[in-house]
mmCIF file of C-alpha atoms and ligand atoms in Angstrom:
data_model
loop_
_atom_site.group_PDB
_atom_site.id
_atom_site.type_symbol
_atom_site.label_atom_id
_atom_site.label_comp_id
_atom_site.label_asym_id
_atom_site.label_seq_id
_atom_site.Cartn_x
_atom_site.Cartn_y
_atom_site.Cartn_z
ATOM 1 C CA MET A 1 -24.149 19.515 8.669
ATOM 2 C CA ARG A 2 -22.596 17.914 5.603
ATOM 3 C CA ASP A 3 -22.451 14.172 5.005
ATOM 4 C CA TYR A 4 -19.384 12.527 6.434
ATOM 5 C CA ILE A 5 -16.532 12.578 3.905
ATOM 6 C CA ARG A 6 -14.918 9.163 4.415
ATOM 7 C CA ILE A 7 -11.151 8.815 4.074
ATOM 8 C CA ASN A 8 -11.633 6.154 1.406
ATOM 9 C CA GLN A 9 -14.631 4.514 -0.126
ATOM 10 C CA PRO A 10 -15.038 1.724 -2.682
ATOM 11 C CA CYS A 11 -16.541 2.690 -6.073
ATOM 12 C CA ILE A 12 -18.947 -0.139 -6.825
ATOM 13 C CA ASP A 13 -21.762 -0.081 -9.354
ATOM 14 C CA LYS A 14 -23.867 -2.415 -11.496
ATOM 15 C CA GLU A 15 -20.859 -3.740 -13.414
ATOM 16 C CA GLU A 16 -19.337 -5.371 -10.316
ATOM 17 C CA LEU A 17 -22.767 -6.681 -9.277
ATOM 18 C CA ARG A 18 -23.272 -8.300 -12.679
ATOM 19 C CA ALA A 19 -19.779 -9.816 -12.732
ATOM 20 C CA VAL A 20 -20.181 -11.297 -9.248
ATOM 21 C CA GLU A 21 -23.700 -12.559 -9.999
ATOM 22 C CA GLU A 22 -22.419 -14.333 -13.092
ATOM 23 C CA VAL A 23 -19.779 -16.171 -11.051
ATOM 24 C CA LEU A 24 -22.254 -17.134 -8.331
ATOM 25 C CA LEU A 25 -24.645 -18.574 -10.911
ATOM 26 C CA SER A 26 -21.856 -20.367 -12.801
ATOM 27 C CA GLY A 27 -21.300 -22.757 -9.897
ATOM 28 C CA ILE A 28 -17.506 -22.289 -9.988
ATOM 29 C CA LEU A 29 -16.451 -20.236 -6.975
ATOM 30 C CA THR A 30 -12.863 -21.484 -6.826
ATOM 31 C CA ASP A 31 -11.251 -23.795 -9.327
ATOM 32 C CA LYS A 32 -8.053 -25.637 -10.182
ATOM 33 C CA ASN A 33 -6.098 -24.799 -7.038
ATOM 34 C CA GLY A 34 -6.882 -21.124 -7.267
ATOM 35 C CA MET A 35 -6.386 -20.949 -11.020
ATOM 36 C CA GLY A 36 -9.983 -20.698 -12.177
ATOM 37 C CA PRO A 37 -10.916 -18.794 -15.346
ATOM 38 C CA ARG A 38 -11.571 -15.390 -13.691
ATOM 39 C CA VAL A 39 -8.424 -15.559 -11.558
ATOM 40 C CA MET A 40 -6.341 -16.336 -14.653
ATOM 41 C CA GLU A 41 -7.936 -13.521 -16.614
ATOM 42 C CA PHE A 42 -7.479 -11.067 -13.735
ATOM 43 C CA GLU A 43 -3.817 -12.076 -13.415
ATOM 44 C CA ARG A 44 -3.148 -11.593 -17.130
ATOM 45 C CA ALA A 45 -4.837 -8.185 -17.148
ATOM 46 C CA PHE A 46 -3.033 -7.044 -13.985
ATOM 47 C CA ALA A 47 0.394 -8.173 -15.229
ATOM 48 C CA LYS A 48 -0.205 -6.241 -18.452
ATOM 49 C CA PHE A 49 -1.239 -3.119 -16.523
ATOM 50 C CA ILE A 50 1.913 -3.208 -14.354
ATOM 51 C CA GLY A 51 4.137 -4.142 -17.297
ATOM 52 C CA VAL A 52 5.487 -7.416 -15.861
ATOM 53 C CA LYS A 53 5.481 -10.998 -17.091
ATOM 54 C CA HIS A 54 3.535 -12.585 -14.228
ATOM 55 C CA ALA A 55 0.890 -11.668 -11.681
ATOM 56 C CA ILE A 56 -0.180 -14.152 -8.993
ATOM 57 C CA ALA A 57 -3.515 -13.444 -7.309
ATOM 58 C CA VAL A 58 -3.752 -14.124 -3.579
ATOM 59 C CA SER A 59 -6.200 -13.611 -0.727
ATOM 60 C CA SER A 60 -4.815 -10.345 0.725
ATOM 61 C CA GLY A 61 -1.988 -7.846 0.591
ATOM 62 C CA THR A 62 -0.517 -9.460 3.694
ATOM 63 C CA ALA A 63 -0.605 -12.850 1.938
ATOM 64 C CA ALA A 64 1.127 -11.234 -1.049
ATOM 65 C CA LEU A 65 3.964 -9.958 1.170
ATOM 66 C CA HIS A 66 4.329 -13.248 3.037
ATOM 67 C CA ALA A 67 4.283 -15.291 -0.177
ATOM 68 C CA ALA A 68 6.842 -12.977 -1.837
ATOM 69 C CA LEU A 69 9.219 -13.268 1.129
ATOM 70 C CA LEU A 70 8.841 -17.069 1.152
ATOM 71 C CA ALA A 71 9.466 -17.171 -2.618
ATOM 72 C CA ALA A 72 12.630 -15.108 -2.059
ATOM 73 C CA GLY A 73 13.774 -17.771 0.423
ATOM 74 C CA VAL A 74 13.619 -15.505 3.487
ATOM 75 C CA ARG A 75 13.852 -17.593 6.668
ATOM 76 C CA GLU A 76 15.184 -17.775 10.207
ATOM 77 C CA GLY A 77 18.572 -16.079 10.548
ATOM 78 C CA ASP A 78 17.842 -13.591 7.745
ATOM 79 C CA GLU A 79 17.255 -9.876 8.125
ATOM 80 C CA VAL A 80 14.820 -7.843 6.062
ATOM 81 C CA VAL A 81 15.131 -4.050 5.859
ATOM 82 C CA LEU A 82 11.862 -2.100 5.805
ATOM 83 C CA PRO A 83 10.336 1.125 7.101
ATOM 84 C CA SER A 84 8.674 1.368 10.507
ATOM 85 C CA PHE A 85 6.447 4.085 9.037
ATOM 86 C CA THR A 86 4.036 1.630 7.390
ATOM 87 C CA PHE A 87 1.073 -0.581 8.123
ATOM 88 C CA SER A 88 2.151 -3.374 10.500
ATOM 89 C CA ALA A 89 1.449 -6.041 7.831
ATOM 90 C CA THR A 90 4.764 -5.213 6.127
ATOM 91 C CA ALA A 91 6.722 -6.200 9.248
ATOM 92 C CA GLU A 92 4.357 -9.021 10.169
ATOM 93 C CA ALA A 93 5.091 -10.837 6.905
ATOM 94 C CA VAL A 94 8.815 -10.772 7.766
ATOM 95 C CA VAL A 95 8.217 -12.180 11.260
ATOM 96 C CA LEU A 96 5.927 -14.897 9.835
ATOM 97 C CA CYS A 97 8.959 -16.131 7.837
ATOM 98 C CA GLY A 98 10.968 -16.374 11.058
ATOM 99 C CA ALA A 99 13.238 -13.536 9.909
ATOM 100 C CA LYS A 100 14.162 -10.333 11.744
ATOM 101 C CA PRO A 101 12.656 -7.004 10.631
ATOM 102 C CA VAL A 102 15.319 -4.271 10.568
ATOM 103 C CA PHE A 103 13.764 -0.827 10.462
ATOM 104 C CA ALA A 104 15.332 1.949 8.390
ATOM 105 C CA ASP A 105 14.376 5.589 8.891
ATOM 106 C CA ILE A 106 12.375 7.485 6.273
ATOM 107 C CA ASP A 107 13.212 10.254 3.874
ATOM 108 C CA PRO A 108 11.095 13.203 5.119
ATOM 109 C CA GLU A 109 10.126 14.130 1.549
ATOM 110 C CA THR A 110 8.863 10.737 0.284
ATOM 111 C CA PHE A 111 7.974 9.233 3.711
ATOM 112 C CA SER A 112 9.701 6.057 2.442
ATOM 113 C CA ILE A 113 13.075 4.509 3.188
ATOM 114 C CA ASN A 114 15.865 5.536 0.788
ATOM 115 C CA ALA A 115 19.280 4.232 -0.257
ATOM 116 C CA ASP A 116 20.972 6.304 2.449
ATOM 117 C CA THR A 117 18.835 5.164 5.395
ATOM 118 C CA ILE A 118 18.903 1.571 4.109
ATOM 119 C CA GLY A 119 22.692 1.713 3.773
ATOM 120 C CA ARG A 120 23.004 2.485 7.485
ATOM 121 C CA VAL A 121 21.303 -0.759 8.557
ATOM 122 C CA LEU A 122 22.473 -3.284 5.948
ATOM 123 C CA SER A 123 24.393 -6.282 7.260
ATOM 124 C CA SER A 124 25.761 -9.546 5.929
ATOM 125 C CA LYS A 125 22.435 -11.119 7.005
ATOM 126 C CA THR A 126 20.264 -8.779 4.892
ATOM 127 C CA LYS A 127 18.289 -10.984 2.518
ATOM 128 C CA ALA A 128 15.614 -8.561 1.301
ATOM 129 C CA ILE A 129 14.557 -4.915 1.310
ATOM 130 C CA ILE A 130 10.899 -3.854 1.297
ATOM 131 C CA PRO A 131 10.390 -0.238 0.185
ATOM 132 C CA VAL A 132 6.794 0.891 0.832
ATOM 133 C CA HIS A 133 5.217 3.355 -1.607
ATOM 134 C CA LEU A 134 3.473 5.128 1.237
ATOM 135 C CA TYR A 135 0.290 7.078 0.511
ATOM 136 C CA GLY A 136 0.788 6.156 -3.165
ATOM 137 C CA ARG A 137 4.016 8.116 -3.574
ATOM 138 C CA PRO A 138 6.741 5.894 -5.058
ATOM 139 C CA ALA A 139 9.923 5.432 -3.050
ATOM 140 C CA ASP A 140 13.107 6.576 -4.830
ATOM 141 C CA MET A 141 13.734 3.150 -6.338
ATOM 142 C CA ALA A 142 16.754 3.486 -8.650
ATOM 143 C CA PRO A 143 19.388 3.984 -5.901
ATOM 144 C CA ILE A 144 17.726 1.293 -3.762
ATOM 145 C CA LEU A 145 17.870 -1.204 -6.641
ATOM 146 C CA GLU A 146 21.497 -0.310 -7.213
ATOM 147 C CA ILE A 147 22.680 -1.114 -3.677
ATOM 148 C CA ALA A 148 20.534 -4.269 -3.663
ATOM 149 C CA ARG A 149 21.988 -5.499 -6.986
ATOM 150 C CA GLU A 150 25.543 -4.918 -5.756
ATOM 151 C CA ARG A 151 24.951 -7.198 -2.778
ATOM 152 C CA GLY A 152 22.527 -9.737 -4.238
ATOM 153 C CA ILE A 153 19.646 -8.566 -2.036
ATOM 154 C CA VAL A 154 16.042 -9.144 -3.176
ATOM 155 C CA VAL A 155 13.824 -6.049 -3.482
ATOM 156 C CA ILE A 156 10.115 -6.537 -2.755
ATOM 157 C CA GLU A 157 7.934 -3.472 -3.265
ATOM 158 C CA ASP A 158 4.998 -2.971 -0.915
ATOM 159 C CA ALA A 159 2.688 -1.352 -3.466
ATOM 160 C CA ALA A 160 -0.467 -1.927 -1.391
ATOM 161 C CA GLN A 161 -1.273 1.796 -1.635
ATOM 162 C CA ALA A 162 0.242 2.434 -5.044
ATOM 163 C CA HIS A 163 -1.866 0.827 -7.806
ATOM 164 C CA GLY A 164 -1.104 2.965 -10.857
ATOM 165 C CA ALA A 165 1.723 5.042 -9.332
ATOM 166 C CA SER A 166 4.818 5.276 -11.527
ATOM 167 C CA LEU A 167 8.422 6.446 -11.565
ATOM 168 C CA GLY A 168 10.960 6.699 -14.378
ATOM 169 C CA GLY A 169 8.575 5.098 -16.872
ATOM 170 C CA LYS A 170 7.840 2.058 -14.692
ATOM 171 C CA MET A 171 4.818 1.235 -12.607
ATOM 172 C CA ALA A 172 4.992 0.714 -8.855
ATOM 173 C CA GLY A 173 5.178 -3.043 -8.395
ATOM 174 C CA GLY A 174 7.134 -3.396 -11.637
ATOM 175 C CA MET A 175 10.459 -1.957 -10.462
ATOM 176 C CA GLY A 176 11.742 -4.447 -7.882
ATOM 177 C CA ASP A 177 12.081 -8.233 -8.061
ATOM 178 C CA MET A 178 8.503 -8.604 -6.860
ATOM 179 C CA GLY A 179 5.642 -6.193 -6.151
ATOM 180 C CA CYS A 180 2.847 -6.713 -3.628
ATOM 181 C CA PHE A 181 -0.641 -5.242 -3.931
ATOM 182 C CA SER A 182 -3.714 -5.200 -1.699
ATOM 183 C CA PHE A 183 -7.350 -5.101 -2.817
ATOM 184 C CA TYR A 184 -8.747 -4.420 0.648
ATOM 185 C CA GLY A 185 -11.974 -2.389 0.691
ATOM 186 C CA ALA A 186 -10.264 0.968 1.269
ATOM 187 C CA LYS A 187 -7.540 0.638 -1.396
ATOM 188 C CA ASN A 188 -7.434 2.300 -4.843
ATOM 189 C CA MET A 189 -9.144 -0.764 -6.286
ATOM 190 C CA THR A 190 -10.830 -3.504 -4.305
ATOM 191 C CA THR A 191 -12.108 -7.067 -4.259
ATOM 192 C CA GLY A 192 -13.257 -6.778 -0.625
ATOM 193 C CA GLU A 193 -10.174 -8.673 0.482
ATOM 194 C CA GLY A 194 -7.525 -9.699 -2.009
ATOM 195 C CA GLY A 195 -3.963 -9.239 -3.163
ATOM 196 C CA MET A 196 -1.533 -9.747 -6.024
ATOM 197 C CA VAL A 197 2.186 -10.387 -6.446
ATOM 198 C CA THR A 198 3.796 -9.111 -9.638
ATOM 199 C CA THR A 199 7.131 -10.297 -11.043
ATOM 200 C CA SER A 200 8.955 -10.814 -14.319
ATOM 201 C CA ASP A 201 11.009 -13.688 -12.885
ATOM 202 C CA ASP A 202 9.775 -17.148 -13.976
ATOM 203 C CA ASP A 203 11.193 -18.946 -10.932
ATOM 204 C CA TYR A 204 9.579 -16.574 -8.437
ATOM 205 C CA ALA A 205 6.287 -16.905 -10.329
ATOM 206 C CA GLU A 206 6.409 -20.689 -10.124
ATOM 207 C CA ALA A 207 7.271 -20.574 -6.417
ATOM 208 C CA LEU A 208 4.463 -18.076 -5.734
ATOM 209 C CA ARG A 209 1.868 -20.255 -7.492
ATOM 210 C CA ALA A 210 2.943 -23.208 -5.353
ATOM 211 C CA ILE A 211 3.027 -21.194 -2.095
ATOM 212 C CA ARG A 212 -0.494 -19.915 -2.801
ATOM 213 C CA THR A 213 -1.841 -23.431 -2.566
ATOM 214 C CA HIS A 214 -0.019 -25.436 0.131
ATOM 215 C CA GLY A 215 3.305 -25.553 -1.697
ATOM 216 C CA GLU A 216 1.865 -27.922 -4.274
ATOM 217 C CA SER A 217 3.535 -28.177 -7.690
ATOM 218 C CA ARG A 218 0.513 -30.223 -8.800
ATOM 219 C CA PRO A 219 -2.614 -31.301 -6.901
ATOM 220 C CA TYR A 220 -1.786 -33.172 -3.675
ATOM 221 C CA TRP A 221 1.969 -32.962 -4.337
ATOM 222 C CA THR A 222 3.606 -30.631 -1.817
ATOM 223 C CA VAL A 223 7.163 -29.615 -2.677
ATOM 224 C CA ARG A 224 7.625 -26.705 -0.232
ATOM 225 C CA LEU A 225 5.918 -24.962 2.669
ATOM 226 C CA GLY A 226 2.939 -22.916 1.548
ATOM 227 C CA HIS A 227 -0.436 -21.769 2.734
ATOM 228 C CA ASN A 228 -3.989 -21.350 1.509
ATOM 229 C CA TYR A 229 -3.613 -17.923 -0.056
ATOM 230 C CA ARG A 230 -5.966 -18.509 -3.013
ATOM 231 C CA MET A 231 -8.246 -15.821 -4.418
ATOM 232 C CA THR A 232 -11.865 -16.729 -5.112
ATOM 233 C CA GLU A 233 -13.456 -16.455 -8.565
ATOM 234 C CA ILE A 234 -15.892 -13.973 -7.005
ATOM 235 C CA ALA A 235 -13.071 -11.647 -5.969
ATOM 236 C CA ALA A 236 -11.308 -12.020 -9.325
ATOM 237 C CA ALA A 237 -14.488 -11.155 -11.260
ATOM 238 C CA MET A 238 -14.800 -7.998 -9.191
ATOM 239 C CA GLY A 239 -11.103 -7.232 -9.612
ATOM 240 C CA LEU A 240 -11.379 -7.394 -13.400
ATOM 241 C CA VAL A 241 -14.087 -4.734 -13.401
ATOM 242 C CA GLN A 242 -12.197 -2.596 -10.874
ATOM 243 C CA LEU A 243 -9.013 -2.811 -12.944
ATOM 244 C CA GLN A 244 -10.876 -1.572 -16.008
ATOM 245 C CA LYS A 245 -12.164 1.354 -13.975
ATOM 246 C CA LEU A 246 -8.799 2.059 -12.312
ATOM 247 C CA PRO A 247 -7.475 4.635 -14.833
ATOM 248 C CA ARG A 248 -10.670 6.689 -14.475
ATOM 249 C CA MET A 249 -10.619 6.361 -10.682
ATOM 250 C CA LEU A 250 -6.945 7.434 -10.581
ATOM 251 C CA GLU A 251 -7.745 10.432 -12.757
ATOM 252 C CA ARG A 252 -10.441 11.499 -10.291
ATOM 253 C CA ARG A 253 -7.975 11.139 -7.392
ATOM 254 C CA ARG A 254 -5.411 13.171 -9.316
ATOM 255 C CA GLU A 255 -7.921 15.953 -10.064
ATOM 256 C CA ASN A 256 -9.028 16.054 -6.430
ATOM 257 C CA ALA A 257 -5.439 16.190 -5.190
ATOM 258 C CA ALA A 258 -4.578 19.008 -7.624
ATOM 259 C CA ARG A 259 -7.655 20.966 -6.565
ATOM 260 C CA LEU A 260 -6.838 20.476 -2.882
ATOM 261 C CA SER A 261 -3.210 21.510 -3.420
ATOM 262 C CA GLU A 262 -4.317 24.679 -5.138
ATOM 263 C CA ALA A 263 -6.668 25.557 -2.286
ATOM 264 C CA LEU A 264 -4.138 24.695 0.438
ATOM 265 C CA SER A 265 -1.045 26.250 -1.100
ATOM 266 C CA MET A 266 -2.367 29.656 -0.076
ATOM 267 C CA ILE A 267 -2.353 28.711 3.604
ATOM 268 C CA GLY A 268 1.371 28.094 4.151
ATOM 269 C CA LYS A 269 2.176 26.434 7.523
ATOM 270 C CA LEU A 270 1.481 23.147 5.797
ATOM 271 C CA SER A 271 3.750 20.923 3.821
ATOM 272 C CA ILE A 272 1.680 19.458 1.001
ATOM 273 C CA PRO A 273 2.267 16.262 -1.016
ATOM 274 C CA ARG A 274 3.403 16.188 -4.647
ATOM 275 C CA ASP A 275 4.242 13.874 -7.461
ATOM 276 C CA PRO A 276 7.833 12.626 -7.562
ATOM 277 C CA GLU A 277 10.029 14.071 -10.291
ATOM 278 C CA GLY A 278 9.565 11.910 -13.386
ATOM 279 C CA GLY A 279 6.658 9.988 -11.936
ATOM 280 C CA SER A 280 3.196 10.055 -10.485
ATOM 281 C CA ASN A 281 1.537 9.449 -7.161
ATOM 282 C CA SER A 282 -1.531 7.178 -6.993
ATOM 283 C CA TRP A 283 -3.086 9.531 -4.406
ATOM 284 C CA TYR A 284 -4.279 6.780 -2.084
ATOM 285 C CA VAL A 285 -4.659 9.519 0.524
ATOM 286 C CA TYR A 286 -3.607 13.178 0.552
ATOM 287 C CA THR A 287 -1.110 13.520 3.390
ATOM 288 C CA VAL A 288 -0.019 16.869 4.779
ATOM 289 C CA ARG A 289 2.452 17.745 7.492
ATOM 290 C CA LEU A 290 1.901 20.572 9.956
ATOM 291 C CA ILE A 291 4.969 22.771 10.242
ATOM 292 C CA GLY A 292 6.084 25.803 12.238
ATOM 293 C CA ALA A 293 3.899 26.882 15.159
ATOM 294 C CA ASN A 294 1.215 24.343 14.218
ATOM 295 C CA ALA A 295 3.525 21.314 14.323
ATOM 296 C CA GLY A 296 2.449 20.321 17.831
ATOM 297 C CA ARG A 297 -1.272 20.758 17.186
ATOM 298 C CA ARG A 298 -1.835 17.788 14.875
ATOM 299 C CA ASN A 299 -4.176 15.781 17.122
ATOM 300 C CA LYS A 300 -6.269 18.857 17.889
ATOM 301 C CA VAL A 301 -6.588 19.723 14.182
ATOM 302 C CA VAL A 302 -7.547 16.133 13.278
ATOM 303 C CA GLU A 303 -10.130 16.016 16.068
ATOM 304 C CA LYS A 304 -11.655 19.306 14.880
ATOM 305 C CA LEU A 305 -11.780 18.132 11.249
ATOM 306 C CA ARG A 306 -13.545 14.960 12.323
ATOM 307 C CA SER A 307 -16.071 16.954 14.316
ATOM 308 C CA LYS A 308 -16.797 18.794 11.031
ATOM 309 C CA ASN A 309 -17.511 15.470 9.279
ATOM 310 C CA ILE A 310 -14.145 15.297 7.529
ATOM 311 C CA ASP A 311 -12.625 11.865 8.089
ATOM 312 C CA ALA A 312 -9.021 13.027 8.603
ATOM 313 C CA GLN A 313 -6.819 10.078 9.588
ATOM 314 C CA VAL A 314 -3.311 9.651 10.944
ATOM 315 C CA TYR A 315 -1.245 7.060 9.070
ATOM 316 C CA TYR A 316 0.576 6.084 11.258
ATOM 317 C CA GLU A 317 0.350 7.477 14.744
ATOM 318 C CA THR A 318 2.408 4.642 16.228
ATOM 319 C CA PRO A 319 5.225 3.499 13.942
ATOM 320 C CA VAL A 320 5.664 -0.277 13.888
ATOM 321 C CA HIS A 321 8.891 -0.211 15.969
ATOM 322 C CA LEU A 322 6.970 1.387 18.860
ATOM 323 C CA GLN A 323 4.079 -1.094 18.882
ATOM 324 C CA PRO A 324 4.137 -3.445 21.887
ATOM 325 C CA PHE A 325 4.789 -6.735 20.081
ATOM 326 C CA TYR A 326 7.692 -5.344 18.041
ATOM 327 C CA MET A 327 9.245 -3.364 20.913
ATOM 328 C CA GLU A 328 9.294 -6.417 23.137
ATOM 329 C CA ARG A 329 10.233 -9.061 20.592
ATOM 330 C CA PHE A 330 13.031 -7.084 18.922
ATOM 331 C CA ASP A 331 14.169 -4.835 21.790
ATOM 332 C CA LEU A 332 13.228 -1.548 20.114
ATOM 333 C CA ARG A 333 12.676 1.840 21.680
ATOM 334 C CA ALA A 334 11.688 5.455 21.012
ATOM 335 C CA GLY A 335 14.422 7.675 19.578
ATOM 336 C CA MET A 336 15.816 5.067 17.188
ATOM 337 C CA LEU A 337 14.170 6.492 14.069
ATOM 338 C CA PRO A 338 13.993 10.287 14.426
ATOM 339 C CA GLU A 339 12.407 11.159 11.039
ATOM 340 C CA THR A 340 9.827 8.379 11.381
ATOM 341 C CA GLU A 341 8.887 9.473 14.885
ATOM 342 C CA LYS A 342 8.697 13.127 13.862
ATOM 343 C CA ALA A 343 6.471 12.366 10.868
ATOM 344 C CA SER A 344 4.208 10.201 13.035
ATOM 345 C CA ARG A 345 3.562 13.271 15.214
ATOM 346 C CA GLN A 346 3.070 15.781 12.370
ATOM 347 C CA VAL A 347 1.204 14.136 9.477
ATOM 348 C CA PHE A 348 -2.443 13.576 8.788
ATOM 349 C CA SER A 349 -4.329 12.478 5.687
ATOM 350 C CA LEU A 350 -7.356 13.849 3.885
ATOM 351 C CA PRO A 351 -9.663 12.045 1.428
ATOM 352 C CA VAL A 352 -9.256 12.531 -2.330
ATOM 353 C CA HIS A 353 -10.984 9.306 -3.464
ATOM 354 C CA PRO A 354 -13.197 9.321 -6.576
ATOM 355 C CA MET A 355 -16.432 9.961 -4.652
ATOM 356 C CA VAL A 356 -15.046 13.254 -3.249
ATOM 357 C CA GLU A 357 -16.634 16.148 -5.159
ATOM 358 C CA PRO A 358 -15.206 19.615 -5.912
ATOM 359 C CA ASP A 359 -17.404 21.234 -3.255
ATOM 360 C CA ASP A 360 -16.098 18.699 -0.704
ATOM 361 C CA ILE A 361 -12.566 19.843 -1.547
ATOM 362 C CA GLU A 362 -13.546 23.464 -1.075
ATOM 363 C CA TYR A 363 -15.216 22.628 2.243
ATOM 364 C CA MET A 364 -12.147 20.709 3.481
ATOM 365 C CA ALA A 365 -9.754 23.503 2.472
ATOM 366 C CA ASN A 366 -11.901 26.202 4.089
ATOM 367 C CA THR A 367 -12.322 24.204 7.286
ATOM 368 C CA LEU A 368 -8.603 23.528 7.534
ATOM 369 C CA ARG A 369 -7.739 27.148 6.781
ATOM 370 C CA LYS A 370 -9.749 28.301 9.810
ATOM 371 C CA LEU A 371 -8.118 25.694 12.044
ATOM 372 C CA ILE A 372 -4.505 26.532 11.405
ATOM 373 C CA ARG A 373 -4.632 30.259 10.981
HETATM 374 C C1 PLP B 1 -3.219 -2.429 3.169
HETATM 375 C C2 PLP B 1 -1.774 -2.599 3.332
HETATM 376 C C3 PLP B 1 -1.171 -3.858 3.504
HETATM 377 C C4 PLP B 1 -1.946 -5.111 3.767
HETATM 378 O O1 PLP B 1 -2.921 -5.422 2.837
HETATM 379 P P1 PLP B 1 -4.171 -6.323 3.276
HETATM 380 O O2 PLP B 1 -4.872 -6.600 1.974
HETATM 381 O O3 PLP B 1 -4.996 -5.501 4.221
HETATM 382 O O4 PLP B 1 -3.658 -7.572 3.906
HETATM 383 C C5 PLP B 1 0.213 -3.933 3.520
HETATM 384 N N1 PLP B 1 0.979 -2.832 3.414
HETATM 385 C C6 PLP B 1 0.455 -1.609 3.276
HETATM 386 C C7 PLP B 1 1.364 -0.428 3.140
HETATM 387 C C8 PLP B 1 -0.940 -1.436 3.251
HETATM 388 O O5 PLP B 1 -1.447 -0.213 3.141
#
């Protein structure tokens, strides 16, 4: 039997080890309220990569989302529009602000919310919209930004899966008012745990830096509610190396995805992912949808793939609006979001991370071909 092909895997080598060792020996593990030398350098490099004025490093992607919503002034009485077809952290950050998450249905092509589905749930209480670039495929941002601008609504991109994705000449995380990234161990680049908020707005940047460290505008001087969302120097040192490697890692993902698409396109009965027109996917995972007679066999196919050492995963089997806490707290039920619920029954994801080799791709395609014939 082949080695297990994990859905995602960090690419760590001697460079990260050296960078982390250097920090550990330097004696400075965190500094200046989370603005130590490595954190500052990582922020500058990340802002440049995304093409924005500021990047604020934080302790996780969830912290990034929560801090961005707080910086946007989201609070009790406000509504925030977001997809239910996402990791629960997106909605959790809204609830942590005391605001109400309002779920919009997805576009079946991008798996993200779009201007049309958002338009159906906007209200006078809508304070922010959070498009999620799910699986690394950018949401269709231009029309979303247009309706938000018209109504003075803040747009916060959840780019936790989309480091390096782009659309219309802009990077994911550089299109809305703020962008939120995660550096969790399974993401396109990692610091173990970590996150980043990107923005070109000076006021948001100042607010985010305060929120990151107890709402302090200077040491021991709290001017607003914040948190301890600081990133360590250890994580930042690792992030700097990972960011340098990111273009190469994305290229490997892209090659793997192209190879897998070529092998799977012959099968039919499968809807396969692509790049958006005028942009590129970051290929966090390669997500297919079973169609036709196979549509109801998703769980069986995933189980079989896993028994063949292919770590197929379902993102997300239970959309957020059908998870117990959200159903109860916000009075939600099945049937409210038909495209989301349909996708949650039909999709599954395959690995295309940089450690996946061409013969792994061939093995995955052949195995899948036999299962859905
Ligand atoms: C990973 C992820 C998050 C949360 O990031 P953490 O670093 O795990 O807190 C938020 N949203 C999406 C879409 C994610 O994939």
